[in-house]
Amino acid sequence: MPSATPTPGPRLVLVGPPGAGKSTVAAALARRWQLAVRDTDTDVETLAGKSVADVFVEDGEPHFRELERAAVATALAEHDGVLALGGGAVLHDGTRAALRDYRDAGGVVVFLDVSLAHAAPRVGLNQSRPLLVGSPRAQWQALMDARRPVYEEVATVRVSTDGRTPAEVAVAVEDALGAPSATGSDA
């Protein structure tokens, strides 16, 4: 578990590309630590009243990004559990600044890294991922090449998810944070 000293906001924030396992790892960590879990993509869907894919198609990416920025700002201010951000949330200057402030105040941002070979089966590289339409593998790789420096900029630590189950990634996150692993196999 992250430091015993309480920091404002979430106990831990997960960032990374599509297919890194942010939502499933957030849920695994929340179970292990007996905390609430929150996903900003779900927050955006609730706010918009439709799926992320529908927001992209019907309202456009700029509108989605503004909803996402607002969802991240709200979650950083209100949520005290494990928080998973949408893959592109870190692209907004205001979100990066908020994550830096959170991190500088003692918060933990974990970059869940994944290779294309391991991301592809997880996301299916299909049209439910609006930014991966067309040539999904090439789109994912271009997206990752552009975003990797941003993920690294905001992160406290990096954990690879390649070849690991969500439970194994949860343990790797705990190890990276220097925290003892939780007992039990429910992660």
CSV table of C-alpha atoms in Angstrom, one decimal:
chain,number,residue,atom,x,y,z
A,1,MET,CA,0.0,0.0,0.0
A,2,PRO,CA,1.3,3.5,-0.6
A,3,SER,CA,2.7,5.6,2.2
A,4,ALA,CA,1.0,5.7,5.5
A,5,THR,CA,1.1,9.5,5.5
A,6,PRO,CA,-2.3,10.6,4.1
A,7,THR,CA,-2.1,12.8,1.0
A,8,PRO,CA,-5.0,14.7,-0.4
A,9,GLY,CA,-6.7,12.8,-3.2
A,10,PRO,CA,-6.5,9.2,-4.3
A,11,ARG,CA,-4.2,6.7,-2.6
A,12,LEU,CA,-2.9,5.8,-6.1
A,13,VAL,CA,-3.4,6.9,-9.7
A,14,LEU,CA,-2.8,4.5,-12.6
A,15,VAL,CA,-2.0,5.9,-16.1
A,16,GLY,CA,-1.0,4.1,-19.3
A,17,PRO,CA,-2.1,3.2,-22.8
A,18,PRO,CA,-5.1,1.2,-23.9
A,19,GLY,CA,-4.5,-2.4,-23.0
A,20,ALA,CA,-2.2,-1.8,-20.1
A,21,GLY,CA,-4.9,-3.0,-17.7
A,22,LYS,CA,-5.5,0.2,-15.8
A,23,SER,CA,-9.2,-0.6,-14.9
A,24,THR,CA,-8.6,-4.2,-13.9
A,25,VAL,CA,-5.4,-3.5,-12.0
A,26,ALA,CA,-7.2,-0.6,-10.2
A,27,ALA,CA,-9.9,-3.0,-9.2
A,28,ALA,CA,-7.4,-5.6,-8.0
A,29,LEU,CA,-5.5,-3.0,-5.9
A,30,ALA,CA,-8.7,-1.6,-4.5
A,31,ARG,CA,-9.8,-5.1,-3.4
A,32,ARG,CA,-6.3,-5.9,-1.9
A,33,TRP,CA,-6.3,-2.6,0.0
A,34,GLN,CA,-10.0,-2.5,0.8
A,35,LEU,CA,-10.4,0.9,-0.9
A,36,ALA,CA,-12.9,2.3,-3.4
A,37,VAL,CA,-12.0,2.2,-7.1
A,38,ARG,CA,-12.8,4.9,-9.6
A,39,ASP,CA,-12.3,5.0,-13.4
A,40,THR,CA,-12.5,8.4,-15.2
A,41,ASP,CA,-13.8,6.8,-18.4
A,42,THR,CA,-16.8,5.6,-16.4
A,43,ASP,CA,-17.1,9.1,-15.0
A,44,VAL,CA,-17.1,10.5,-18.5
A,45,GLU,CA,-19.8,8.0,-19.6
A,46,THR,CA,-22.0,8.9,-16.6
A,47,LEU,CA,-21.5,12.6,-17.3
A,48,ALA,CA,-22.2,12.3,-21.0
A,49,GLY,CA,-25.0,9.7,-20.7
A,50,LYS,CA,-23.3,7.6,-23.4
A,51,SER,CA,-20.3,5.5,-24.1
A,52,VAL,CA,-16.8,6.9,-24.7
A,53,ALA,CA,-17.0,5.7,-28.3
A,54,ASP,CA,-20.3,7.4,-28.8
A,55,VAL,CA,-19.0,10.7,-27.3
A,56,PHE,CA,-16.1,10.5,-29.8
A,57,VAL,CA,-18.4,9.8,-32.8
A,58,GLU,CA,-21.3,12.1,-31.9
A,59,ASP,CA,-19.5,15.0,-30.2
A,60,GLY,CA,-15.9,14.7,-31.3
A,61,GLU,CA,-12.6,14.2,-29.6
A,62,PRO,CA,-12.2,17.8,-28.3
A,63,HIS,CA,-15.5,17.5,-26.4
A,64,PHE,CA,-14.5,14.1,-25.0
A,65,ARG,CA,-11.1,15.5,-23.9
A,66,GLU,CA,-12.8,18.4,-22.1
A,67,LEU,CA,-15.2,16.0,-20.3
A,68,GLU,CA,-12.2,13.8,-19.4
A,69,ARG,CA,-10.2,16.8,-18.1
A,70,ALA,CA,-13.1,17.7,-15.8
A,71,ALA,CA,-13.6,14.1,-14.7
A,72,VAL,CA,-9.9,13.8,-13.7
A,73,ALA,CA,-9.9,17.1,-11.9
A,74,THR,CA,-13.0,16.0,-9.9
A,75,ALA,CA,-11.6,12.6,-9.1
A,76,LEU,CA,-8.3,14.0,-8.0
A,77,ALA,CA,-10.1,16.3,-5.6
A,78,GLU,CA,-12.8,13.9,-4.3
A,79,HIS,CA,-11.6,10.3,-4.6
A,80,ASP,CA,-9.5,8.8,-1.8
A,81,GLY,CA,-9.1,5.2,-3.2
A,82,VAL,CA,-7.5,3.8,-6.4
A,83,LEU,CA,-8.0,5.9,-9.5
A,84,ALA,CA,-7.6,4.7,-13.1
A,85,LEU,CA,-7.3,7.4,-15.8
A,86,GLY,CA,-8.3,7.0,-19.4
A,87,GLY,CA,-5.3,6.4,-21.7
A,88,GLY,CA,-5.3,9.9,-23.2
A,89,ALA,CA,-6.1,11.9,-20.1
A,90,VAL,CA,-2.4,12.8,-19.7
A,91,LEU,CA,-2.5,14.7,-23.0
A,92,HIS,CA,-4.2,17.7,-21.5
A,93,ASP,CA,-1.8,20.3,-20.0
A,94,GLY,CA,-4.2,21.0,-17.1
A,95,THR,CA,-4.4,17.3,-16.3
A,96,ARG,CA,-0.6,16.9,-16.3
A,97,ALA,CA,-0.3,19.9,-14.0
A,98,ALA,CA,-2.9,18.4,-11.7
A,99,LEU,CA,-1.0,15.1,-11.6
A,100,ARG,CA,2.3,16.9,-10.9
A,101,ASP,CA,0.7,18.8,-8.0
A,102,TYR,CA,-0.8,15.5,-6.7
A,103,ARG,CA,2.5,13.8,-7.0
A,104,ASP,CA,4.4,16.7,-5.5
A,105,ALA,CA,2.1,16.6,-2.5
A,106,GLY,CA,3.1,12.9,-1.9
A,107,GLY,CA,0.6,11.2,-4.2
A,108,VAL,CA,1.6,8.1,-6.3
A,109,VAL,CA,1.2,7.9,-10.0
A,110,VAL,CA,1.9,4.5,-11.6
A,111,PHE,CA,2.6,4.2,-15.3
A,112,LEU,CA,1.4,0.7,-16.3
A,113,ASP,CA,3.5,0.0,-19.4
A,114,VAL,CA,2.6,-2.6,-22.0
A,115,SER,CA,4.0,-3.7,-25.3
A,116,LEU,CA,1.9,-3.9,-28.5
A,117,ALA,CA,2.2,-7.7,-28.4
A,118,HIS,CA,0.5,-7.8,-25.0
A,119,ALA,CA,-1.9,-4.9,-25.5
A,120,ALA,CA,-3.3,-6.3,-28.8
A,121,PRO,CA,-5.2,-9.3,-27.3
A,122,ARG,CA,-6.4,-7.2,-24.4
A,123,VAL,CA,-8.0,-4.4,-26.4
A,124,GLY,CA,-8.9,-6.5,-29.4
A,125,LEU,CA,-7.8,-3.5,-31.5
A,126,ASN,CA,-11.3,-3.0,-32.7
A,127,GLN,CA,-13.7,-0.1,-33.3
A,128,SER,CA,-14.8,0.1,-29.7
A,129,ARG,CA,-11.5,2.0,-29.2
A,130,PRO,CA,-12.1,5.2,-31.2
A,131,LEU,CA,-8.5,6.2,-31.6
A,132,LEU,CA,-7.6,2.8,-33.0
A,133,VAL,CA,-9.8,2.8,-36.1
A,134,GLY,CA,-8.1,2.1,-39.4
A,135,SER,CA,-4.8,0.3,-38.9
A,136,PRO,CA,-5.2,-0.6,-35.2
A,137,ARG,CA,-1.7,-1.9,-34.6
A,138,ALA,CA,0.0,1.0,-36.4
A,139,GLN,CA,-2.4,3.4,-34.6
A,140,TRP,CA,-1.6,1.9,-31.2
A,141,GLN,CA,2.1,2.0,-31.8
A,142,ALA,CA,2.0,5.7,-33.0
A,143,LEU,CA,-0.2,6.5,-30.0
A,144,MET,CA,2.2,4.9,-27.6
A,145,ASP,CA,5.3,6.5,-29.2
A,146,ALA,CA,3.7,9.9,-28.7
A,147,ARG,CA,2.4,9.3,-25.2
A,148,ARG,CA,5.3,7.4,-23.6
A,149,PRO,CA,7.2,10.5,-22.7
A,150,VAL,CA,4.1,12.0,-21.1
A,151,TYR,CA,3.3,8.9,-19.1
A,152,GLU,CA,6.9,8.9,-17.9
A,153,GLU,CA,6.8,12.6,-17.0
A,154,VAL,CA,3.8,12.3,-14.7
A,155,ALA,CA,4.7,8.9,-13.2
A,156,THR,CA,6.2,8.2,-9.8
A,157,VAL,CA,7.0,4.6,-10.9
A,158,ARG,CA,6.7,2.4,-14.0
A,159,VAL,CA,5.4,-1.2,-13.9
A,160,SER,CA,5.3,-3.5,-16.9
A,161,THR,CA,2.1,-5.5,-17.3
A,162,ASP,CA,3.5,-7.8,-20.1
A,163,GLY,CA,2.8,-11.4,-19.4
A,164,ARG,CA,1.3,-10.7,-16.0
A,165,THR,CA,-2.2,-11.2,-14.6
A,166,PRO,CA,-3.9,-8.3,-12.9
A,167,ALA,CA,-3.1,-9.9,-9.5
A,168,GLU,CA,0.6,-10.2,-10.5
A,169,VAL,CA,0.6,-6.6,-11.6
A,170,ALA,CA,-0.9,-5.5,-8.3
A,171,VAL,CA,1.9,-7.3,-6.5
A,172,ALA,CA,4.4,-5.7,-8.8
A,173,VAL,CA,2.9,-2.2,-8.0
A,174,GLU,CA,3.2,-2.9,-4.3
A,175,ASP,CA,6.8,-4.1,-4.8
A,176,ALA,CA,7.6,-1.0,-6.9
A,177,LEU,CA,6.3,1.2,-4.0
A,178,GLY,CA,8.3,-0.8,-1.5
A,179,ALA,CA,5.0,-1.8,0.3
A,180,PRO,CA,4.4,-5.2,1.7
A,181,SER,CA,2.1,-7.3,-0.5
A,182,ALA,CA,-1.4,-7.8,0.8
A,183,THR,CA,-2.3,-11.3,1.8
A,184,GLY,CA,-5.0,-13.3,0.0
A,185,SER,CA,-5.6,-14.3,-3.5
A,186,ASP,CA,-8.4,-12.1,-4.4
A,187,ALA,CA,-6.3,-9.6,-6.4
